[in-house]
JSON list of C-alpha atoms in Angstrom, two decimals:
[
{"chain": "A", "resi": 284, "resn": "MET", "atom": "CA", "xyz": [0.54, -13.29, 15.84]},
{"chain": "A", "resi": 285, "resn": "ARG", "atom": "CA", "xyz": [-2.07, -14.04, 13.20]},
{"chain": "A", "resi": 286, "resn": "PHE", "atom": "CA", "xyz": [-5.65, -13.10, 14.01]},
{"chain": "A", "resi": 287, "resn": "THR", "atom": "CA", "xyz": [-6.90, -16.17, 12.11]},
{"chain": "A", "resi": 288, "resn": "ASP", "atom": "CA", "xyz": [-4.90, -18.54, 14.33]},
{"chain": "A", "resi": 289, "resn": "LEU", "atom": "CA", "xyz": [-6.75, -17.42, 17.45]},
{"chain": "A", "resi": 290, "resn": "THR", "atom": "CA", "xyz": [-9.95, -18.83, 18.91]},
{"chain": "A", "resi": 291, "resn": "GLY", "atom": "CA", "xyz": [-12.90, -16.60, 19.68]},
{"chain": "A", "resi": 292, "resn": "PRO", "atom": "CA", "xyz": [-12.13, -16.52, 23.42]},
{"chain": "A", "resi": 293, "resn": "GLN", "atom": "CA", "xyz": [-8.49, -15.69, 22.65]},
{"chain": "A", "resi": 294, "resn": "VAL", "atom": "CA", "xyz": [-9.58, -12.75, 20.52]},
{"chain": "A", "resi": 295, "resn": "ALA", "atom": "CA", "xyz": [-11.81, -11.56, 23.34]},
{"chain": "A", "resi": 296, "resn": "ALA", "atom": "CA", "xyz": [-8.88, -11.82, 25.75]},
{"chain": "A", "resi": 297, "resn": "LEU", "atom": "CA", "xyz": [-6.50, -9.64, 23.68]},
{"chain": "A", "resi": 298, "resn": "PRO", "atom": "CA", "xyz": [-5.18, -6.57, 25.52]},
{"chain": "A", "resi": 299, "resn": "ALA", "atom": "CA", "xyz": [-7.35, -3.50, 25.05]},
{"chain": "A", "resi": 300, "resn": "ASP", "atom": "CA", "xyz": [-4.59, -1.64, 23.21]},
{"chain": "A", "resi": 301, "resn": "THR", "atom": "CA", "xyz": [-3.95, -4.41, 20.65]},
{"chain": "A", "resi": 302, "resn": "VAL", "atom": "CA", "xyz": [-3.47, -3.08, 17.12]},
{"chain": "A", "resi": 303, "resn": "ALA", "atom": "CA", "xyz": [-5.08, -5.09, 14.32]},
{"chain": "A", "resi": 304, "resn": "VAL", "atom": "CA", "xyz": [-3.00, -4.79, 11.14]},
{"chain": "A", "resi": 305, "resn": "LEU", "atom": "CA", "xyz": [-4.71, -5.05, 7.74]},
{"chain": "A", "resi": 306, "resn": "PRO", "atom": "CA", "xyz": [-2.50, -5.13, 4.62]},
{"chain": "A", "resi": 307, "resn": "LEU", "atom": "CA", "xyz": [-4.10, -3.44, 1.60]},
{"chain": "A", "resi": 308, "resn": "GLY", "atom": "CA", "xyz": [-2.69, -4.69, -1.66]},
{"chain": "A", "resi": 309, "resn": "ALA", "atom": "CA", "xyz": [-4.01, -4.78, -5.22]},
{"chain": "A", "resi": 310, "resn": "ILE", "atom": "CA", "xyz": [-4.23, -7.12, -8.17]},
{"chain": "A", "resi": 311, "resn": "GLU", "atom": "CA", "xyz": [-3.33, -4.96, -11.16]},
{"chain": "A", "resi": 312, "resn": "GLN", "atom": "CA", "xyz": [-1.02, -4.80, -14.13]},
{"chain": "A", "resi": 313, "resn": "HIS", "atom": "CA", "xyz": [2.50, -3.55, -13.44]},
{"chain": "A", "resi": 314, "resn": "GLY", "atom": "CA", "xyz": [3.88, -3.45, -16.95]},
{"chain": "A", "resi": 315, "resn": "PRO", "atom": "CA", "xyz": [5.41, -6.37, -18.82]},
{"chain": "A", "resi": 316, "resn": "HIS", "atom": "CA", "xyz": [8.09, -7.13, -16.21]},
{"chain": "A", "resi": 317, "resn": "LEU", "atom": "CA", "xyz": [6.19, -7.45, -12.89]},
{"chain": "A", "resi": 318, "resn": "PRO", "atom": "CA", "xyz": [3.35, -9.72, -11.77]},
{"chain": "A", "resi": 319, "resn": "VAL", "atom": "CA", "xyz": [-0.15, -8.41, -11.13]},
{"chain": "A", "resi": 320, "resn": "SER", "atom": "CA", "xyz": [0.30, -9.44, -7.47]},
{"chain": "A", "resi": 321, "resn": "THR", "atom": "CA", "xyz": [3.08, -6.88, -6.84]},
{"chain": "A", "resi": 322, "resn": "ASP", "atom": "CA", "xyz": [1.20, -4.60, -4.43]},
{"chain": "A", "resi": 323, "resn": "HIS", "atom": "CA", "xyz": [-0.36, -7.52, -2.58]},
{"chain": "A", "resi": 324, "resn": "VAL", "atom": "CA", "xyz": [3.03, -9.21, -2.17]},
{"chain": "A", "resi": 325, "resn": "THR", "atom": "CA", "xyz": [4.79, -6.10, -0.86]},
{"chain": "A", "resi": 326, "resn": "ALA", "atom": "CA", "xyz": [2.03, -4.97, 1.52]},
{"chain": "A", "resi": 327, "resn": "THR", "atom": "CA", "xyz": [1.56, -8.45, 2.99]},
{"chain": "A", "resi": 328, "resn": "ALA", "atom": "CA", "xyz": [5.27, -9.14, 3.39]},
{"chain": "A", "resi": 329, "resn": "ALA", "atom": "CA", "xyz": [5.85, -5.80, 5.09]},
{"chain": "A", "resi": 330, "resn": "ALA", "atom": "CA", "xyz": [2.93, -6.21, 7.47]},
{"chain": "A", "resi": 331, "resn": "GLU", "atom": "CA", "xyz": [3.97, -9.77, 8.36]},
{"chain": "A", "resi": 332, "resn": "ALA", "atom": "CA", "xyz": [7.55, -8.73, 9.10]},
{"chain": "A", "resi": 333, "resn": "ALA", "atom": "CA", "xyz": [6.50, -5.68, 11.10]},
{"chain": "A", "resi": 334, "resn": "VAL", "atom": "CA", "xyz": [3.99, -7.58, 13.24]},
{"chain": "A", "resi": 335, "resn": "ALA", "atom": "CA", "xyz": [6.54, -10.31, 13.94]},
{"chain": "A", "resi": 336, "resn": "ALA", "atom": "CA", "xyz": [9.20, -7.79, 14.99]},
{"chain": "A", "resi": 337, "resn": "ALA", "atom": "CA", "xyz": [6.79, -5.66, 17.02]},
{"chain": "A", "resi": 338, "resn": "THR", "atom": "CA", "xyz": [5.39, -8.71, 18.83]},
{"chain": "A", "resi": 339, "resn": "THR", "atom": "CA", "xyz": [8.93, -9.75, 19.76]},
{"chain": "A", "resi": 340, "resn": "ALA", "atom": "CA", "xyz": [9.46, -6.24, 21.13]},
{"chain": "A", "resi": 341, "resn": "GLY", "atom": "CA", "xyz": [6.35, -6.56, 23.31]},
{"chain": "A", "resi": 342, "resn": "VAL", "atom": "CA", "xyz": [3.95, -4.48, 21.23]},
{"chain": "A", "resi": 343, "resn": "PRO", "atom": "CA", "xyz": [0.43, -6.01, 21.28]},
{"chain": "A", "resi": 344, "resn": "CYS", "atom": "CA", "xyz": [-0.63, -6.50, 17.64]},
{"chain": "A", "resi": 345, "resn": "VAL", "atom": "CA", "xyz": [-2.29, -9.08, 15.40]},
{"chain": "A", "resi": 346, "resn": "LEU", "atom": "CA", "xyz": [-2.06, -9.61, 11.66]},
{"chain": "A", "resi": 347, "resn": "LEU", "atom": "CA", "xyz": [-5.27, -9.83, 9.64]},
{"chain": "A", "resi": 348, "resn": "PRO", "atom": "CA", "xyz": [-5.43, -11.57, 6.24]},
{"chain": "A", "resi": 349, "resn": "GLY", "atom": "CA", "xyz": [-4.50, -9.08, 3.54]},
{"chain": "A", "resi": 350, "resn": "LEU", "atom": "CA", "xyz": [-7.07, -7.56, 1.22]},
{"chain": "A", "resi": 351, "resn": "ALA", "atom": "CA", "xyz": [-5.95, -8.28, -2.34]},
{"chain": "A", "resi": 352, "resn": "TYR", "atom": "CA", "xyz": [-8.77, -6.67, -4.34]},
{"chain": "A", "resi": 353, "resn": "THR", "atom": "CA", "xyz": [-8.96, -2.91, -3.89]},
{"chain": "A", "resi": 354, "resn": "LYS", "atom": "CA", "xyz": [-9.33, 0.27, -5.99]},
{"chain": "A", "resi": 355, "resn": "SER", "atom": "CA", "xyz": [-7.32, -0.23, -9.18]},
{"chain": "A", "resi": 356, "resn": "ASP", "atom": "CA", "xyz": [-9.60, 1.20, -11.86]},
{"chain": "A", "resi": 357, "resn": "GLU", "atom": "CA", "xyz": [-6.88, 3.56, -13.09]},
{"chain": "A", "resi": 358, "resn": "HIS", "atom": "CA", "xyz": [-5.38, 0.43, -14.69]},
{"chain": "A", "resi": 359, "resn": "HIS", "atom": "CA", "xyz": [-8.63, -0.75, -16.27]},
{"chain": "A", "resi": 360, "resn": "ALA", "atom": "CA", "xyz": [-7.26, -0.60, -19.83]},
{"chain": "A", "resi": 361, "resn": "PHE", "atom": "CA", "xyz": [-4.69, -3.35, -19.23]},
{"chain": "A", "resi": 362, "resn": "PRO", "atom": "CA", "xyz": [-5.35, -7.08, -18.78]},
{"chain": "A", "resi": 363, "resn": "GLY", "atom": "CA", "xyz": [-4.85, -8.51, -15.32]},
{"chain": "A", "resi": 364, "resn": "SER", "atom": "CA", "xyz": [-6.30, -5.64, -13.30]},
{"chain": "A", "resi": 365, "resn": "LEU", "atom": "CA", "xyz": [-9.06, -6.71, -10.89]},
{"chain": "A", "resi": 366, "resn": "TRP", "atom": "CA", "xyz": [-10.67, -3.92, -8.93]},
{"chain": "A", "resi": 367, "resn": "LEU", "atom": "CA", "xyz": [-13.52, -3.02, -6.62]},
{"chain": "A", "resi": 368, "resn": "SER", "atom": "CA", "xyz": [-15.53, 0.15, -7.14]},
{"chain": "A", "resi": 369, "resn": "TRP", "atom": "CA", "xyz": [-14.80, 2.91, -4.67]},
{"chain": "A", "resi": 370, "resn": "ASP", "atom": "CA", "xyz": [-18.09, 2.42, -2.83]},
{"chain": "A", "resi": 371, "resn": "THR", "atom": "CA", "xyz": [-17.68, -1.37, -2.63]},
{"chain": "A", "resi": 372, "resn": "LEU", "atom": "CA", "xyz": [-14.21, -0.98, -1.15]},
{"chain": "A", "resi": 373, "resn": "MET", "atom": "CA", "xyz": [-15.42, 1.69, 1.27]},
{"chain": "A", "resi": 374, "resn": "ARG", "atom": "CA", "xyz": [-18.21, -0.54, 2.49]},
{"chain": "A", "resi": 375, "resn": "THR", "atom": "CA", "xyz": [-15.79, -3.46, 2.77]},
{"chain": "A", "resi": 376, "resn": "LEU", "atom": "CA", "xyz": [-13.40, -1.48, 4.95]},
{"chain": "A", "resi": 377, "resn": "VAL", "atom": "CA", "xyz": [-16.25, -0.15, 7.08]},
{"chain": "A", "resi": 378, "resn": "ASP", "atom": "CA", "xyz": [-17.76, -3.62, 7.46]},
{"chain": "A", "resi": 379, "resn": "LEU", "atom": "CA", "xyz": [-14.40, -5.07, 8.51]},
{"chain": "A", "resi": 380, "resn": "GLY", "atom": "CA", "xyz": [-14.01, -2.27, 11.04]},
{"chain": "A", "resi": 381, "resn": "ARG", "atom": "CA", "xyz": [-17.50, -2.94, 12.38]},
{"chain": "A", "resi": 382, "resn": "SER", "atom": "CA", "xyz": [-16.65, -6.62, 12.77]},
{"chain": "A", "resi": 383, "resn": "LEU", "atom": "CA", "xyz": [-13.39, -5.90, 14.56]},
{"chain": "A", "resi": 384, "resn": "ALA", "atom": "CA", "xyz": [-15.12, -3.49, 16.93]},
{"chain": "A", "resi": 385, "resn": "ALA", "atom": "CA", "xyz": [-17.75, -6.14, 17.70]},
{"chain": "A", "resi": 386, "resn": "SER", "atom": "CA", "xyz": [-14.87, -8.48, 18.65]},
{"chain": "A", "resi": 387, "resn": "GLY", "atom": "CA", "xyz": [-13.44, -5.94, 21.08]},
{"chain": "A", "resi": 388, "resn": "ILE", "atom": "CA", "xyz": [-10.66, -4.59, 18.84]},
{"chain": "A", "resi": 389, "resn": "THR", "atom": "CA", "xyz": [-10.17, -0.85, 19.36]},
{"chain": "A", "resi": 390, "resn": "ARG", "atom": "CA", "xyz": [-7.21, -0.05, 17.06]},
{"chain": "A", "resi": 391, "resn": "LEU", "atom": "CA", "xyz": [-6.72, -0.71, 13.36]},
{"chain": "A", "resi": 392, "resn": "LEU", "atom": "CA", "xyz": [-3.68, -0.01, 11.19]},
{"chain": "A", "resi": 393, "resn": "PHE", "atom": "CA", "xyz": [-3.90, -0.25, 7.41]},
{"chain": "A", "resi": 394, "resn": "VAL", "atom": "CA", "xyz": [-0.56, -1.10, 5.76]},
{"chain": "A", "resi": 395, "resn": "ASN", "atom": "CA", "xyz": [-1.03, 0.06, 2.19]},
{"chain": "A", "resi": 396, "resn": "GLY", "atom": "CA", "xyz": [0.87, -1.19, -0.83]},
{"chain": "A", "resi": 397, "resn": "HIS", "atom": "CA", "xyz": [-1.13, 0.57, -3.55]},
{"chain": "A", "resi": 398, "resn": "GLY", "atom": "CA", "xyz": [-1.20, 4.34, -4.00]},
{"chain": "A", "resi": 399, "resn": "GLY", "atom": "CA", "xyz": [-4.68, 4.25, -5.50]},
{"chain": "A", "resi": 400, "resn": "ASN", "atom": "CA", "xyz": [-6.07, 3.25, -2.10]},
{"chain": "A", "resi": 401, "resn": "SER", "atom": "CA", "xyz": [-4.69, 6.23, -0.20]},
{"chain": "A", "resi": 402, "resn": "ALA", "atom": "CA", "xyz": [-7.43, 8.83, -0.56]},
{"chain": "A", "resi": 403, "resn": "LEU", "atom": "CA", "xyz": [-10.24, 6.35, 0.08]},
{"chain": "A", "resi": 404, "resn": "GLY", "atom": "CA", "xyz": [-8.32, 4.82, 2.98]},
{"chain": "A", "resi": 405, "resn": "GLN", "atom": "CA", "xyz": [-8.10, 8.18, 4.72]},
{"chain": "A", "resi": 406, "resn": "VAL", "atom": "CA", "xyz": [-11.85, 8.63, 4.39]},
{"chain": "A", "resi": 407, "resn": "ALA", "atom": "CA", "xyz": [-12.42, 5.11, 5.74]},
{"chain": "A", "resi": 408, "resn": "CYS", "atom": "CA", "xyz": [-10.21, 5.85, 8.75]},
{"chain": "A", "resi": 409, "resn": "ARG", "atom": "CA", "xyz": [-12.36, 8.82, 9.72]},
{"chain": "A", "resi": 410, "resn": "GLN", "atom": "CA", "xyz": [-15.60, 6.93, 9.09]},
{"chain": "A", "resi": 411, "resn": "LEU", "atom": "CA", "xyz": [-14.46, 4.05, 11.31]},
{"chain": "A", "resi": 412, "resn": "ARG", "atom": "CA", "xyz": [-13.45, 6.49, 14.01]},
{"chain": "A", "resi": 413, "resn": "ARG", "atom": "CA", "xyz": [-16.86, 8.18, 13.95]},
{"chain": "A", "resi": 414, "resn": "GLU", "atom": "CA", "xyz": [-19.07, 5.11, 13.61]},
{"chain": "A", "resi": 415, "resn": "PHE", "atom": "CA", "xyz": [-17.34, 2.64, 15.90]},
{"chain": "A", "resi": 416, "resn": "GLY", "atom": "CA", "xyz": [-14.84, 4.64, 17.95]},
{"chain": "A", "resi": 417, "resn": "LEU", "atom": "CA", "xyz": [-11.88, 2.77, 16.46]},
{"chain": "A", "resi": 418, "resn": "ARG", "atom": "CA", "xyz": [-8.46, 4.36, 16.63]},
{"chain": "A", "resi": 419, "resn": "THR", "atom": "CA", "xyz": [-7.46, 4.13, 12.97]},
{"chain": "A", "resi": 420, "resn": "PHE", "atom": "CA", "xyz": [-4.10, 4.61, 11.23]},
{"chain": "A", "resi": 421, "resn": "PHE", "atom": "CA", "xyz": [-2.98, 4.51, 7.60]},
{"chain": "A", "resi": 422, "resn": "ALA", "atom": "CA", "xyz": [0.62, 3.77, 6.65]},
{"chain": "A", "resi": 423, "resn": "HIS", "atom": "CA", "xyz": [2.64, 2.84, 3.56]},
{"chain": "A", "resi": 424, "resn": "LEU", "atom": "CA", "xyz": [5.63, 0.55, 3.24]},
{"chain": "A", "resi": 425, "resn": "SER", "atom": "CA", "xyz": [7.10, 3.61, 1.52]},
{"chain": "A", "resi": 426, "resn": "VAL", "atom": "CA", "xyz": [5.23, 6.79, 0.62]},
{"chain": "A", "resi": 427, "resn": "PRO", "atom": "CA", "xyz": [4.40, 6.82, -3.11]},
{"chain": "A", "resi": 428, "resn": "ALA", "atom": "CA", "xyz": [6.27, 9.34, -5.22]},
{"chain": "A", "resi": 429, "resn": "ASP", "atom": "CA", "xyz": [3.03, 10.91, -6.42]},
{"chain": "A", "resi": 430, "resn": "GLN", "atom": "CA", "xyz": [2.01, 11.54, -2.79]},
{"chain": "A", "resi": 431, "resn": "GLY", "atom": "CA", "xyz": [5.13, 13.33, -1.63]},
{"chain": "A", "resi": 432, "resn": "GLY", "atom": "CA", "xyz": [7.52, 10.40, -1.29]},
{"chain": "A", "resi": 433, "resn": "ARG", "atom": "CA", "xyz": [10.92, 10.44, -2.93]},
{"chain": "A", "resi": 434, "resn": "SER", "atom": "CA", "xyz": [11.58, 8.71, -6.22]},
{"chain": "A", "resi": 435, "resn": "SER", "atom": "CA", "xyz": [14.06, 5.87, -5.77]},
{"chain": "A", "resi": 436, "resn": "ALA", "atom": "CA", "xyz": [16.03, 6.76, -8.89]},
{"chain": "A", "resi": 437, "resn": "GLU", "atom": "CA", "xyz": [17.22, 10.13, -10.18]},
{"chain": "A", "resi": 438, "resn": "SER", "atom": "CA", "xyz": [16.39, 9.02, -13.73]},
{"chain": "A", "resi": 439, "resn": "GLU", "atom": "CA", "xyz": [12.68, 8.98, -12.83]},
{"chain": "A", "resi": 440, "resn": "TYR", "atom": "CA", "xyz": [12.53, 12.69, -11.88]},
{"chain": "A", "resi": 441, "resn": "GLY", "atom": "CA", "xyz": [10.10, 11.94, -9.08]},
{"chain": "A", "resi": 442, "resn": "MET", "atom": "CA", "xyz": [7.77, 10.03, -11.39]},
{"chain": "A", "resi": 443, "resn": "GLY", "atom": "CA", "xyz": [8.56, 6.41, -10.55]},
{"chain": "A", "resi": 444, "resn": "ILE", "atom": "CA", "xyz": [5.04, 5.80, -9.33]},
{"chain": "A", "resi": 445, "resn": "HIS", "atom": "CA", "xyz": [4.09, 2.41, -10.75]},
{"chain": "A", "resi": 446, "resn": "GLY", "atom": "CA", "xyz": [6.31, -0.51, -11.70]},
{"chain": "A", "resi": 447, "resn": "GLY", "atom": "CA", "xyz": [9.41, 1.67, -11.67]},
{"chain": "A", "resi": 448, "resn": "HIS", "atom": "CA", "xyz": [12.77, 1.39, -9.93]},
{"chain": "A", "resi": 449, "resn": "GLY", "atom": "CA", "xyz": [11.41, 1.11, -6.40]},
{"chain": "A", "resi": 450, "resn": "GLU", "atom": "CA", "xyz": [8.68, -1.48, -6.89]},
{"chain": "A", "resi": 451, "resn": "THR", "atom": "CA", "xyz": [10.81, -3.55, -9.22]},
{"chain": "A", "resi": 452, "resn": "SER", "atom": "CA", "xyz": [13.66, -3.55, -6.70]},
{"chain": "A", "resi": 453, "resn": "LEU", "atom": "CA", "xyz": [11.26, -4.61, -3.94]},
{"chain": "A", "resi": 454, "resn": "MET", "atom": "CA", "xyz": [10.04, -7.53, -6.01]},
{"chain": "A", "resi": 455, "resn": "LEU", "atom": "CA", "xyz": [13.59, -8.53, -6.94]},
{"chain": "A", "resi": 456, "resn": "HIS", "atom": "CA", "xyz": [14.19, -8.81, -3.19]},
{"chain": "A", "resi": 457, "resn": "LEU", "atom": "CA", "xyz": [10.90, -10.49, -2.22]},
{"chain": "A", "resi": 458, "resn": "ARG", "atom": "CA", "xyz": [9.96, -12.58, -5.27]},
{"chain": "A", "resi": 459, "resn": "PRO", "atom": "CA", "xyz": [12.73, -12.53, -7.88]},
{"chain": "A", "resi": 460, "resn": "ASP", "atom": "CA", "xyz": [11.17, -15.57, -9.53]},
{"chain": "A", "resi": 461, "resn": "LEU", "atom": "CA", "xyz": [8.26, -13.39, -10.66]},
{"chain": "A", "resi": 462, "resn": "VAL", "atom": "CA", "xyz": [10.31, -10.55, -12.18]},
{"chain": "A", "resi": 463, "resn": "GLN", "atom": "CA", "xyz": [11.21, -10.52, -15.87]},
{"chain": "A", "resi": 464, "resn": "MET", "atom": "CA", "xyz": [13.98, -7.96, -16.11]},
{"chain": "A", "resi": 465, "resn": "ASN", "atom": "CA", "xyz": [14.54, -8.79, -19.78]},
{"chain": "A", "resi": 466, "resn": "LEU", "atom": "CA", "xyz": [11.18, -7.09, -20.45]},
{"chain": "A", "resi": 467, "resn": "ALA", "atom": "CA", "xyz": [11.83, -4.00, -18.32]},
{"chain": "A", "resi": 468, "resn": "VAL", "atom": "CA", "xyz": [11.76, -0.71, -20.25]},
{"chain": "A", "resi": 469, "resn": "ARG", "atom": "CA", "xyz": [11.92, 2.94, -19.25]},
{"chain": "A", "resi": 470, "resn": "ARG", "atom": "CA", "xyz": [8.56, 4.74, -19.28]},
{"chain": "A", "resi": 471, "resn": "VAL", "atom": "CA", "xyz": [8.98, 8.18, -17.67]},
{"chain": "A", "resi": 472, "resn": "PRO", "atom": "CA", "xyz": [6.53, 10.94, -18.77]},
{"chain": "A", "resi": 473, "resn": "GLU", "atom": "CA", "xyz": [9.17, 13.64, -19.10]},
{"chain": "A", "resi": 474, "resn": "GLY", "atom": "CA", "xyz": [6.67, 16.08, -20.59]},
{"chain": "A", "resi": 475, "resn": "LEU", "atom": "CA", "xyz": [5.33, 16.62, -17.07]},
{"chain": "A", "resi": 476, "resn": "ARG", "atom": "CA", "xyz": [8.62, 18.23, -16.10]},
{"chain": "A", "resi": 477, "resn": "GLU", "atom": "CA", "xyz": [7.61, 21.50, -17.78]},
{"chain": "A", "resi": 478, "resn": "PHE", "atom": "CA", "xyz": [4.85, 22.04, -15.22]},
{"chain": "A", "resi": 479, "resn": "SER", "atom": "CA", "xyz": [5.95, 23.40, -11.86]},
{"chain": "A", "resi": 480, "resn": "LEU", "atom": "CA", "xyz": [2.65, 23.21, -9.97]},
{"chain": "A", "resi": 481, "resn": "ILE", "atom": "CA", "xyz": [0.73, 20.29, -11.50]},
{"chain": "A", "resi": 482, "resn": "GLY", "atom": "CA", "xyz": [2.18, 16.80, -11.44]},
{"chain": "A", "resi": 483, "resn": "PHE", "atom": "CA", "xyz": [3.26, 13.86, -9.33]},
{"chain": "A", "resi": 484, "resn": "GLY", "atom": "CA", "xyz": [4.32, 15.02, -5.88]},
{"chain": "A", "resi": 485, "resn": "LYS", "atom": "CA", "xyz": [3.65, 18.67, -6.78]},
{"chain": "A", "resi": 486, "resn": "PRO", "atom": "CA", "xyz": [1.24, 21.12, -5.08]},
{"chain": "A", "resi": 487, "resn": "VAL", "atom": "CA", "xyz": [-1.61, 20.32, -7.50]},
{"chain": "A", "resi": 488, "resn": "SER", "atom": "CA", "xyz": [-2.53, 16.71, -8.21]},
{"chain": "A", "resi": 489, "resn": "PHE", "atom": "CA", "xyz": [-4.35, 15.56, -11.34]},
{"chain": "A", "resi": 490, "resn": "GLY", "atom": "CA", "xyz": [-6.56, 12.72, -12.43]},
{"chain": "A", "resi": 491, "resn": "TRP", "atom": "CA", "xyz": [-4.76, 10.15, -14.51]},
{"chain": "A", "resi": 492, "resn": "LEU", "atom": "CA", "xyz": [-5.06, 6.71, -16.06]},
{"chain": "A", "resi": 493, "resn": "SER", "atom": "CA", "xyz": [-2.11, 4.44, -16.69]},
{"chain": "A", "resi": 494, "resn": "GLU", "atom": "CA", "xyz": [-2.73, 4.44, -20.44]},
{"chain": "A", "resi": 495, "resn": "ASP", "atom": "CA", "xyz": [-2.02, 8.20, -20.43]},
{"chain": "A", "resi": 496, "resn": "PHE", "atom": "CA", "xyz": [1.69, 7.42, -20.15]},
{"chain": "A", "resi": 497, "resn": "GLY", "atom": "CA", "xyz": [2.40, 4.83, -22.79]},
{"chain": "A", "resi": 498, "resn": "PRO", "atom": "CA", "xyz": [1.60, 1.36, -24.09]},
{"chain": "A", "resi": 499, "resn": "ASP", "atom": "CA", "xyz": [3.17, -0.74, -21.34]},
{"chain": "A", "resi": 500, "resn": "GLY", "atom": "CA", "xyz": [1.12, 0.29, -18.30]},
{"chain": "A", "resi": 501, "resn": "HIS", "atom": "CA", "xyz": [3.92, 1.24, -15.93]},
{"chain": "A", "resi": 502, "resn": "VAL", "atom": "CA", "xyz": [5.29, 4.67, -15.03]},
{"chain": "A", "resi": 503, "resn": "GLY", "atom": "CA", "xyz": [8.97, 4.83, -14.10]},
{"chain": "A", "resi": 504, "resn": "ASP", "atom": "CA", "xyz": [12.34, 3.37, -14.97]},
{"chain": "A", "resi": 505, "resn": "PRO", "atom": "CA", "xyz": [12.77, -0.22, -13.77]},
{"chain": "A", "resi": 506, "resn": "THR", "atom": "CA", "xyz": [15.86, -0.90, -15.86]},
{"chain": "A", "resi": 507, "resn": "GLY", "atom": "CA", "xyz": [18.35, -0.21, -13.07]},
{"chain": "A", "resi": 508, "resn": "ALA", "atom": "CA", "xyz": [16.44, -1.97, -10.29]},
{"chain": "A", "resi": 509, "resn": "THR", "atom": "CA", "xyz": [18.38, -4.25, -7.95]},
{"chain": "A", "resi": 510, "resn": "ALA", "atom": "CA", "xyz": [17.54, -6.71, -5.19]},
{"chain": "A", "resi": 511, "resn": "GLU", "atom": "CA", "xyz": [20.04, -4.92, -2.94]},
{"chain": "A", "resi": 512, "resn": "HIS", "atom": "CA", "xyz": [18.11, -1.66, -3.24]},
{"chain": "A", "resi": 513, "resn": "GLY", "atom": "CA", "xyz": [14.86, -3.52, -2.69]},
{"chain": "A", "resi": 514, "resn": "LYS", "atom": "CA", "xyz": [16.21, -5.11, 0.48]},
{"chain": "A", "resi": 515, "resn": "ALA", "atom": "CA", "xyz": [17.25, -1.71, 1.83]},
{"chain": "A", "resi": 516, "resn": "VAL", "atom": "CA", "xyz": [13.85, -0.19, 1.04]},
{"chain": "A", "resi": 517, "resn": "PHE", "atom": "CA", "xyz": [12.01, -3.15, 2.57]},
{"chain": "A", "resi": 518, "resn": "GLU", "atom": "CA", "xyz": [14.03, -3.22, 5.78]},
{"chain": "A", "resi": 519, "resn": "ALA", "atom": "CA", "xyz": [13.74, 0.55, 6.24]},
{"chain": "A", "resi": 520, "resn": "GLY", "atom": "CA", "xyz": [10.00, 0.39, 5.63]},
{"chain": "A", "resi": 521, "resn": "VAL", "atom": "CA", "xyz": [9.49, -2.50, 8.04]},
{"chain": "A", "resi": 522, "resn": "GLY", "atom": "CA", "xyz": [11.57, -0.72, 10.67]},
{"chain": "A", "resi": 523, "resn": "GLN", "atom": "CA", "xyz": [9.34, 2.32, 10.39]},
{"chain": "A", "resi": 524, "resn": "LEU", "atom": "CA", "xyz": [6.19, 0.19, 10.57]},
{"chain": "A", "resi": 525, "resn": "VAL", "atom": "CA", "xyz": [7.45, -1.34, 13.80]},
{"chain": "A", "resi": 526, "resn": "ARG", "atom": "CA", "xyz": [7.80, 2.17, 15.21]},
{"chain": "A", "resi": 527, "resn": "VAL", "atom": "CA", "xyz": [4.33, 3.01, 13.92]},
{"chain": "A", "resi": 528, "resn": "LEU", "atom": "CA", "xyz": [2.89, -0.02, 15.73]},
{"chain": "A", "resi": 529, "resn": "ASP", "atom": "CA", "xyz": [4.62, 1.00, 18.93]},
{"chain": "A", "resi": 530, "resn": "GLU", "atom": "CA", "xyz": [3.04, 4.45, 18.69]},
{"chain": "A", "resi": 531, "resn": "ALA", "atom": "CA", "xyz": [-0.34, 3.18, 17.51]},
{"chain": "A", "resi": 532, "resn": "HIS", "atom": "CA", "xyz": [-0.91, 0.99, 20.56]},
{"chain": "A", "resi": 533, "resn": "ARG", "atom": "CA", "xyz": [-0.12, 3.95, 22.84]},
{"chain": "A", "resi": 534, "resn": "PHE", "atom": "CA", "xyz": [-1.74, 6.72, 20.77]},
{"chain": "A", "resi": 535, "resn": "HIS", "atom": "CA", "xyz": [-4.28, 9.05, 22.33]},
{"chain": "A", "resi": 536, "resn": "THR", "atom": "CA", "xyz": [-5.63, 12.53, 21.65]}
]
């Protein structure tokens, strides 16, 4: 069910435990082989599929229009990246939460497709809980490799964080017409392997910009990506999101 298809009285009549689902994407460069819409496409598609499946299963939830412009300033050096400042995005998320609460919505799930939103999204979840009493949840289609998720290809050594095997496979499944595999090249920062504590998915994180890792803007190895792998990742991620929605509408502390 799409929130924007409802009338005002229909929104007011939604069950009290309805979960509003907001996809968080990004418009940012993803190397020479993927479109700048990659994160927006994947987050929106996953949220749409999960809401449809959860609704069929009897879980009360509604899909909000996805937010395309988010925090992508780590990619500022490459053309095509459009980003909001951290404080603009924070205020946007808080304002949306305020609006939902005013409409009687009590639960909000962010479905995130861009790793750069994660830290700020967690802060927003707590702020929305404190200011408006919303039950807030933050989920990924798949956990980014630099935040503890598993790299989708052994050749990436846990560093396929942006435009690598996983994202390229997802786009080959969802929008193959936008993928240019003839331009895909390996860009894995193998020098980071010498550090045991500092790095992607390691105990100590570090500040980085995409230009730190080469001239193409992506970090990973997209060369072996396949639509079949992307389909498996997408279906597994959607299945988990359906379970998240089932828990989110029942969650209490």
